[in-house]
Coordinates of C-alpha atoms in Angstrom, one line a residue:
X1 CA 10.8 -6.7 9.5
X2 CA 7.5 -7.1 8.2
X3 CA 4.5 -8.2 10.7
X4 CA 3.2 -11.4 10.9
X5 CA -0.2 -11.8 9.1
X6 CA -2.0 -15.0 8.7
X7 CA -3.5 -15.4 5.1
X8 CA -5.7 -18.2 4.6
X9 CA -4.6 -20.3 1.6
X10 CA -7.3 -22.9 0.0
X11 CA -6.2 -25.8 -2.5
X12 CA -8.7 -28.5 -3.0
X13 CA -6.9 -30.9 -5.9
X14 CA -3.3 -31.5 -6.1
X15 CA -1.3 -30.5 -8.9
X16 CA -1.7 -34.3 -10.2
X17 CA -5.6 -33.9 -9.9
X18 CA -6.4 -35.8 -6.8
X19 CA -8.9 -34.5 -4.3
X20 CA -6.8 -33.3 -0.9
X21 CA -8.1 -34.4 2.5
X22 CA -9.2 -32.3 4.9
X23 CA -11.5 -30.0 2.7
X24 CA -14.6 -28.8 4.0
X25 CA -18.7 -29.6 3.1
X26 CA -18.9 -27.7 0.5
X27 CA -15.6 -28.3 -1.4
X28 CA -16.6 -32.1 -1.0
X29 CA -19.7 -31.3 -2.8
X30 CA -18.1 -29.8 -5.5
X31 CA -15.7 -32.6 -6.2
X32 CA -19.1 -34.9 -6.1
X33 CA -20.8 -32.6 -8.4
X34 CA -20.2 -34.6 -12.0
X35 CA -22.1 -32.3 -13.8
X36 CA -20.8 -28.9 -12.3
X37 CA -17.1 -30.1 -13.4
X38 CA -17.8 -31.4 -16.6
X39 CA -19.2 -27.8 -17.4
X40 CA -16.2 -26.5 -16.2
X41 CA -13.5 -28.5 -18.2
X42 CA -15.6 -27.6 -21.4
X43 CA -15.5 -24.1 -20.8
X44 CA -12.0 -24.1 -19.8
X45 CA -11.3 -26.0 -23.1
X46 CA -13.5 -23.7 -25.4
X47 CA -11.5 -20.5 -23.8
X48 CA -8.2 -22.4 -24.5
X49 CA -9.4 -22.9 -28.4
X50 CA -10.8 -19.5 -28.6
X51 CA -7.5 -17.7 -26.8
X52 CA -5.2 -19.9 -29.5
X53 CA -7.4 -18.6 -32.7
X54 CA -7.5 -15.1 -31.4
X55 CA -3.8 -15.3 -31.3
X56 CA -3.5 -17.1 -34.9
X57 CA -5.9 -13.8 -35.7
X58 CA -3.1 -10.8 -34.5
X59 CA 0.1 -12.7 -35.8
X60 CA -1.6 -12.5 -39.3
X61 CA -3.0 -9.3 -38.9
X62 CA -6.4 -9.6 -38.7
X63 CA -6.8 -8.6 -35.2
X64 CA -5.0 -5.7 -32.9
X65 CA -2.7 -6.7 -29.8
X66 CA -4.1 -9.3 -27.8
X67 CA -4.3 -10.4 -24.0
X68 CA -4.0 -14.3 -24.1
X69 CA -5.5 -15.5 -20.7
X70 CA -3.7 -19.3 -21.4
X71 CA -2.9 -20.5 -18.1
X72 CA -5.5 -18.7 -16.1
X73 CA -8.3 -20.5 -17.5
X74 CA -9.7 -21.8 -13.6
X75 CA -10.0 -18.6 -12.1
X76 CA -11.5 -16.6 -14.9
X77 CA -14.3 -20.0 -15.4
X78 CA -14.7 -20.2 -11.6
X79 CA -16.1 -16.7 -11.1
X80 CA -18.2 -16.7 -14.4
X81 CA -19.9 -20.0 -13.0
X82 CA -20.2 -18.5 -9.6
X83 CA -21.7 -15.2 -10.3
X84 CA -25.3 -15.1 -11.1
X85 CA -27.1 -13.3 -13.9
X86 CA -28.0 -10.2 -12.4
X87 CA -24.6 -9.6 -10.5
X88 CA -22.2 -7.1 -12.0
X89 CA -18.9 -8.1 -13.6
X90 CA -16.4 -4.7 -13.6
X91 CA -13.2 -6.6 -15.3
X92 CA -10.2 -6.1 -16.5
X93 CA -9.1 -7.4 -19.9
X94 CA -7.9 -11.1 -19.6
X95 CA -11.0 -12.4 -18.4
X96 CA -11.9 -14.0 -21.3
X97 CA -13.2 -17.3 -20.0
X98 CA -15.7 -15.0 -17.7
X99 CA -16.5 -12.8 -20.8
X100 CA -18.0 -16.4 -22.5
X101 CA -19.8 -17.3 -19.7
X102 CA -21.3 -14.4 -18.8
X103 CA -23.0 -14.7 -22.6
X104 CA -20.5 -12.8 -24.8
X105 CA -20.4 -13.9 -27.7
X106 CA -17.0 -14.9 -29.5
X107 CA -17.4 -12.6 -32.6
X108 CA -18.1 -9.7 -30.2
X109 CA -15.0 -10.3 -28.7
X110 CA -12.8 -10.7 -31.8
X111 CA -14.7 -7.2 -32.7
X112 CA -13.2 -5.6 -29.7
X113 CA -9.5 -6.5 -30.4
X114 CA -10.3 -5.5 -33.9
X115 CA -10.8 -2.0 -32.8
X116 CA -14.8 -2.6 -33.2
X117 CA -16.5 -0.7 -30.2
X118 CA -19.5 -3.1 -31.3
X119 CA -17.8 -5.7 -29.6
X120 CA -18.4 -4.3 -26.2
X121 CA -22.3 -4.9 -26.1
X122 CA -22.2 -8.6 -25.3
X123 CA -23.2 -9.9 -21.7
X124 CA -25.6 -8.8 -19.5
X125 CA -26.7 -5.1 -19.5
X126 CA -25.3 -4.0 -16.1
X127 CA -21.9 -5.4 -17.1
X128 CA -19.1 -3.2 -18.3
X129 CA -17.3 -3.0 -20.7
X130 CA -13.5 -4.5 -20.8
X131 CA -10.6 -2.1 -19.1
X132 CA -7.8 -1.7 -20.4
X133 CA -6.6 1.2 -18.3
X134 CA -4.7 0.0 -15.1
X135 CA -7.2 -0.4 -12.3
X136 CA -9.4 2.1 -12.8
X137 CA -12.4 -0.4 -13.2
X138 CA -11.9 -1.1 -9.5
X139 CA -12.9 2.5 -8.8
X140 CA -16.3 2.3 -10.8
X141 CA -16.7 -1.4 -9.2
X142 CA -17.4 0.5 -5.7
X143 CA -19.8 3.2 -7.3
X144 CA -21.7 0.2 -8.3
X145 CA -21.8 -1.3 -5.3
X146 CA -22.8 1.5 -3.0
X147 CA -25.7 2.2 -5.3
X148 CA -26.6 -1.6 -5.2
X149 CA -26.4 -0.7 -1.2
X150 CA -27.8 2.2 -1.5
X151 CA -31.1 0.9 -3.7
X152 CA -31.6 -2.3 -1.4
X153 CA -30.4 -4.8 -4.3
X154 CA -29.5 -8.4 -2.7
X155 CA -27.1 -8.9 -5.9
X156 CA -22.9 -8.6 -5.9
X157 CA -20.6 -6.9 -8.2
X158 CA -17.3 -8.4 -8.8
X159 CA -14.2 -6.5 -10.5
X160 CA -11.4 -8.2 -11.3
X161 CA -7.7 -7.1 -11.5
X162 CA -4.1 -8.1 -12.2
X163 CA -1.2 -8.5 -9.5
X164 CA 0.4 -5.9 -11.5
X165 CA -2.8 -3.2 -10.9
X166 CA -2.9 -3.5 -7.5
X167 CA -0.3 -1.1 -6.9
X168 CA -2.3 1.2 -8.7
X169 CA -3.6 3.9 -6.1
X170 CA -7.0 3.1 -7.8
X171 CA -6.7 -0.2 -6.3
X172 CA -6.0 0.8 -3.0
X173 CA -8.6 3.6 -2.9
X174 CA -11.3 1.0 -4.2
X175 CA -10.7 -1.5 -1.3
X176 CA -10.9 1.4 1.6
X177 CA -14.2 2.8 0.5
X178 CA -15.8 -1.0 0.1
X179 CA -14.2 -2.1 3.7
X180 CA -15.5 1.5 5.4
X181 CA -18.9 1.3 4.1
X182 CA -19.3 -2.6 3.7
X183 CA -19.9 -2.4 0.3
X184 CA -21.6 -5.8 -1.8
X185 CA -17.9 -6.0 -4.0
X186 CA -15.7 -9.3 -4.5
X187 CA -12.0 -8.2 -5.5
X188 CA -10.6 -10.8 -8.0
X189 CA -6.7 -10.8 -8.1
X190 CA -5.5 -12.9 -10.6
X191 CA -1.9 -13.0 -9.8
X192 CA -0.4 -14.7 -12.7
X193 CA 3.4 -13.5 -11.1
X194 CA 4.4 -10.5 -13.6
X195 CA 3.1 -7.3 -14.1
X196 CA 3.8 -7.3 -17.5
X197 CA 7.9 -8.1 -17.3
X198 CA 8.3 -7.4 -13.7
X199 CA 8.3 -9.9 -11.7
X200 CA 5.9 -10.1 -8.8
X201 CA 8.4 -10.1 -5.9
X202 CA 9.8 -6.7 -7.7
X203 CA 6.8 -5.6 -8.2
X204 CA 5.3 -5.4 -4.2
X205 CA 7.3 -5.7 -0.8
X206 CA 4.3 -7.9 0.5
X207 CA 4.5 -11.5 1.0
X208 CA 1.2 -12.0 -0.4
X209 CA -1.4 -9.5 -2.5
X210 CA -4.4 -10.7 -0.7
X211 CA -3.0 -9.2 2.6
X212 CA -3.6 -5.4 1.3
X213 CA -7.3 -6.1 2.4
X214 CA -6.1 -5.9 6.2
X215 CA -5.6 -2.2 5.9
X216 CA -8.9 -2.1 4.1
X217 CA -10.4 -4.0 7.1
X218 CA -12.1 -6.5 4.5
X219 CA -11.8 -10.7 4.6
X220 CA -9.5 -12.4 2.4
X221 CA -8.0 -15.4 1.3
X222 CA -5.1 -16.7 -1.6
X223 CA -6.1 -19.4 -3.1
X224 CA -4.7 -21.7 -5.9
X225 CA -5.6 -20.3 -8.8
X226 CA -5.3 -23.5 -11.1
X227 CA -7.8 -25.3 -8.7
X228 CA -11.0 -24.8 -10.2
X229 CA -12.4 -26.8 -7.4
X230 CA -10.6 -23.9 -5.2
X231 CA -11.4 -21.0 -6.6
X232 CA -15.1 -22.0 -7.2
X233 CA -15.4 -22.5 -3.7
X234 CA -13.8 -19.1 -2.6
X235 CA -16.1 -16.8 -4.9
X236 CA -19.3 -19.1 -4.0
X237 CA -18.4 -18.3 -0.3
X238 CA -17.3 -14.3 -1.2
X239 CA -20.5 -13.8 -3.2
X240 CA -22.8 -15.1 -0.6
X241 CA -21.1 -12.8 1.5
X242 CA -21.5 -9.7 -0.5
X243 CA -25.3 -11.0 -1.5
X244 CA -26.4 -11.4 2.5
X245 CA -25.1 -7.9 3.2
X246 CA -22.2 -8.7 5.1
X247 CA -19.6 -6.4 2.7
X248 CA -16.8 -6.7 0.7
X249 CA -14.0 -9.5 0.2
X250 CA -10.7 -10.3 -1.7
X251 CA -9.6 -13.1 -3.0
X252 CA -5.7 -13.9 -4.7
X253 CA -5.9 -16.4 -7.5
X254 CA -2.0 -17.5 -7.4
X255 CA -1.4 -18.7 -11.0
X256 CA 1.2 -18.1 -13.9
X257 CA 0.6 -16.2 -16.9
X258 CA 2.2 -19.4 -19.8
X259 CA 1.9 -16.8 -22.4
X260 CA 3.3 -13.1 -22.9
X261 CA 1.9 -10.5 -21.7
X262 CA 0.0 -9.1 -24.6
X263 CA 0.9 -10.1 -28.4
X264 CA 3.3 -7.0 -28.5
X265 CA 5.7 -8.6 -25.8
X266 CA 8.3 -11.3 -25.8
X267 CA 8.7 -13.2 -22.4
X268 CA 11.3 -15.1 -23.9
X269 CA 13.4 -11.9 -22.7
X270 CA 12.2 -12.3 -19.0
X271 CA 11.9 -15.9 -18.1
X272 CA 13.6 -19.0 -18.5
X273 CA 12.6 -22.1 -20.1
X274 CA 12.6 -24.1 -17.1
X275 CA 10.3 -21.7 -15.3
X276 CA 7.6 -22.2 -17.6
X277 CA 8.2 -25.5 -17.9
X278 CA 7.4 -26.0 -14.3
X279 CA 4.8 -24.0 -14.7
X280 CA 2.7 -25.8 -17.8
X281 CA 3.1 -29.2 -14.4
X282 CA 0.5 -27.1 -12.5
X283 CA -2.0 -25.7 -15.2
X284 CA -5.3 -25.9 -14.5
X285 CA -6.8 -28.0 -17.5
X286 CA -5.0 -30.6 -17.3
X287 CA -5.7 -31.2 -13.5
X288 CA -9.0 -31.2 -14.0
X289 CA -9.1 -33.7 -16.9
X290 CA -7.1 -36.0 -14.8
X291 CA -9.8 -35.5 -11.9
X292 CA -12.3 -36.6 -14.6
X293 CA -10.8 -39.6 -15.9
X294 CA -9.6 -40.9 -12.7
X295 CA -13.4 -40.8 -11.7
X296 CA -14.8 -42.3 -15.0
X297 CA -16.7 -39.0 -16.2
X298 CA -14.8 -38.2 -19.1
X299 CA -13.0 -40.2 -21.5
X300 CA -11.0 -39.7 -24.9
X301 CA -13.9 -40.1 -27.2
X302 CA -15.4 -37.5 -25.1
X303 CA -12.6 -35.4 -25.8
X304 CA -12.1 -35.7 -29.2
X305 CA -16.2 -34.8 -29.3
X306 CA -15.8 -32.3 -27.3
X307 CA -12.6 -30.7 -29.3
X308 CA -13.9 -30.6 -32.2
X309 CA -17.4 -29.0 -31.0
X310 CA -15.0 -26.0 -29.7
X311 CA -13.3 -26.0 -33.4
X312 CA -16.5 -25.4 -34.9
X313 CA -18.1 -22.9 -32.3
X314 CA -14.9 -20.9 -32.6
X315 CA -14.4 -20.9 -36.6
X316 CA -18.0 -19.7 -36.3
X317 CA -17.2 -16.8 -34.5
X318 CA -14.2 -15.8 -36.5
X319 CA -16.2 -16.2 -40.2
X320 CA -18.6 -13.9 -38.0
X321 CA -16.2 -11.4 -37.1
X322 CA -14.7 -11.4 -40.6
X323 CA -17.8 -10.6 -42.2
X324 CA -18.6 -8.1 -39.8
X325 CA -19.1 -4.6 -42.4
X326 CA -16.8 -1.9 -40.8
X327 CA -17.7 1.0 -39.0
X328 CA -17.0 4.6 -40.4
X329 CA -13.9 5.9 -38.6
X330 CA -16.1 8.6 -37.0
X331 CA -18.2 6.2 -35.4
X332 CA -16.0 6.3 -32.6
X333 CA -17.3 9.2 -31.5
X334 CA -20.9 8.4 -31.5
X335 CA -19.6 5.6 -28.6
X336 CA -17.9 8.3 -26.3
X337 CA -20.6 10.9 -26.4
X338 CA -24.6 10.4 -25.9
X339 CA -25.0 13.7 -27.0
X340 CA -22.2 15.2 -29.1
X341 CA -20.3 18.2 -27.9
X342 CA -19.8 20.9 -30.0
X343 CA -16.3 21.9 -28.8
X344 CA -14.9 18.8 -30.7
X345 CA -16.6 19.4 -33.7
X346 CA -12.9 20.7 -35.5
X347 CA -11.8 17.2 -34.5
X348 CA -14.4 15.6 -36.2
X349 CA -13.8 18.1 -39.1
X350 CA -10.0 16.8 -38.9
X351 CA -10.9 13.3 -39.0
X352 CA -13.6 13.6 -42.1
X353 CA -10.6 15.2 -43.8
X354 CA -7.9 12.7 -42.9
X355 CA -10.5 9.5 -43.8
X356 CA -11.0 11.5 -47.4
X357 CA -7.1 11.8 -47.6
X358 CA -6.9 7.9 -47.1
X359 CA -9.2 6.7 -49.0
X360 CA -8.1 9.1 -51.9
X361 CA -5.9 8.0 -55.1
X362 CA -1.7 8.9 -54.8
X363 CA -2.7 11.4 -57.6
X364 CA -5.6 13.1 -55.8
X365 CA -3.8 13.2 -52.5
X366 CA -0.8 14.9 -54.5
X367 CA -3.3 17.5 -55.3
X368 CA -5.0 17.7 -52.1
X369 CA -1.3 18.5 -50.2
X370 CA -0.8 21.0 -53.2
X371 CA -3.6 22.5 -52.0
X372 CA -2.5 23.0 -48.7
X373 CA -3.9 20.1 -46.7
X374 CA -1.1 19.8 -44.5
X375 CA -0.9 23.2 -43.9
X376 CA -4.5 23.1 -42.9
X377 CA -4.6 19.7 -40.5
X378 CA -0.9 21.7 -38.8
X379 CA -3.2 24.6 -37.8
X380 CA -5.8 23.5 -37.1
X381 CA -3.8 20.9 -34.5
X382 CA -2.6 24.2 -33.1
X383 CA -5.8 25.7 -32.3
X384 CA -7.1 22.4 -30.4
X385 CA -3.8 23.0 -28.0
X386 CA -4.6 26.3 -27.5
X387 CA -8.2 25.3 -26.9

């Protein structure tokens, strides 16, 4: 029998977009706050358009495997509003709707699915990069944060994660070091329900994810992760916390992941049709248009304005990203190393060689494997196990 813990679980608009009773101050200033919302549909919108190109973009080959975030568009907008400019973000790689807040821009993002490590540099300085390893970034969250502690700084970092990662012993090691030394971190879970085809209930024994943070003897809540309203409210309220010096805290975004997993899976395979049917009645977009309009701030013209604006901010991006001149293949080591090591100069060698081979007519290549090419790249593969 598992023990009884009580986790706290926050919902501000219904799944029909009308305001709950019962909420608290601040949630009731939020649903007063016109402005605030507005700025949140449109950049839940814009992801939506952006995620739907960037799809478009792999299917004809034009892009590598992609991470659509459609569904999770509240969560991901709700901490990129909440965070300020000099906090850190340490995410994982669905956060697009954070990514365009935080001041990426969209080419630079369509350059990092292309394979472009060019398309890392957007945002703020102290952010990093996307992570596409499992968790990891949850460890280099906490190293920021001590040092942040360590140096004084009243700022936060926030790392982000899926339900899937936080089985990871990363995870687990992250969340102990920022509850035993009060570390300024907020732990994002966006628990869209599968770790890539496994089911969330398959994937953990717990009833919830955001209880791991008892062992880790930091706060936590679940909260919806469609409410904007919601989830706004929880990383104002984990932030201030971190900011004010009072440590670390973890929130669950519950949502559902209404696309695959990446643009290499099928979820046709894993779920049925009436699953995600009742799962495109609770997405987040759509509540909080309805919140609009039932209020009078937004209205179809708006919409249509507003649509098209996204269109054309988007197509921008991807005529951007298609113009982009390509880097030479060997650039990619000029991104892993500030000052190259000599030890992988034969892999360098190897890849000069292999690029030349490419690039190289049928007839030419004939003559360079006459010559013993192959021969060459095979031993020289064999020295670098050795080495």
């Amino acid at each position: 029998m598992q023990p009884h813990i009580e986790v706290p679980y926050q919902q501000c608009l219904s799944i029909k977009g009308q305001a709950l009773t019962g909420l608290s101050e601040n949630q009731n200033l939020i649903l007063q706050n016109e402005e605030l919302l507005k700025d949140a549909y449109r950049w839940m919108t814009l992801t939506r358009v952006y995620d739907q190109k960037a799809v478009a973009l792999q299917r004809t080959g034009q892009m590598g495997t992609y991470p659509a975030s459609l569904g999770q568009e509240a969560i991901g907008v709700a901490v990129g509003m909440a965070m300020a400019e000099q906090d850190t973000l340490v995410p994982y790689y669905r956060d697009h709707a954070t990514f365009l807040l935080r001041g990426w821009p969209i080419r630079d993002l369509l350059l990092y699915w292309g394979g472009d490590e060019r398309g890392s540099a957007g945002g703020p300085v102290q952010d990093f990069p996307i992570s596409v390893p499992i968790a990891t970034q949850s460890s280099h969250a906490v190293g920021v944060a001590a040092a942040m502690k360590i140096k004084g700084e009243a700022n936060a970092v926030v790392t982000t994660i899926g339900d899937g990662g936080t089985s990871k012993g990363d995870f687990l090691e992250a969340i102990n070091v920022a509850g035993a030394w009060q570390l300024p971190v907020v732990f994002v879970i966006s628990n869209n329900q599968y770790a890539i085809s496994v089911p969330r209930t398959i994937q953990c024994g717990a009833k919830t994810l955001a209880q791991k943070a008892v062992g880790a003897g930091i706060p936590f809540l679940q909260v919806d992760g469609n409410d904007f309203v919601a989830c706004y409210d929880a990383m104002q309220e984990a932030l201030e916390r971190a900011r004010s010096g009072k440590g670390a805290y973890l929130i669950e975004a519950v949502t559902y992941r209404l696309g695959d997993h990446t643009t290499a899976d099928d979820a046709t395979r894993y779920r049925s049709p009436e699953e995600v049917k009742e799962a495109w009645s609770k997405e987040p977009i759509k509540r909080l248009q309805t919140y609009l309009a039932e209020q009078g701030w937004w209205d179809e013209s708006q919409e249509k304005a507003w649509q098209k604006s996204c269109d054309q901010r988007v197509e921008e991006g991807i005529a951007a990203y298609k113009t982009m001149p390509p880097e030479p293949a060997e650039a990619m080591f000029d991104y892993l190393y500030e000052e190259f090591p000599e030890v992988m100069s034969a892999q360098l060698d190897l890849l000069y060689r292999k690029v030349e081979r490419m690039r190289a007519p049928d007839s030419v290549v004939d003559e360079l494997e006459l010559d013993g090419l192959e021969r060459d790249d095979s031993a020289n593969d064999e020295s670098l196990d050795e080495e």
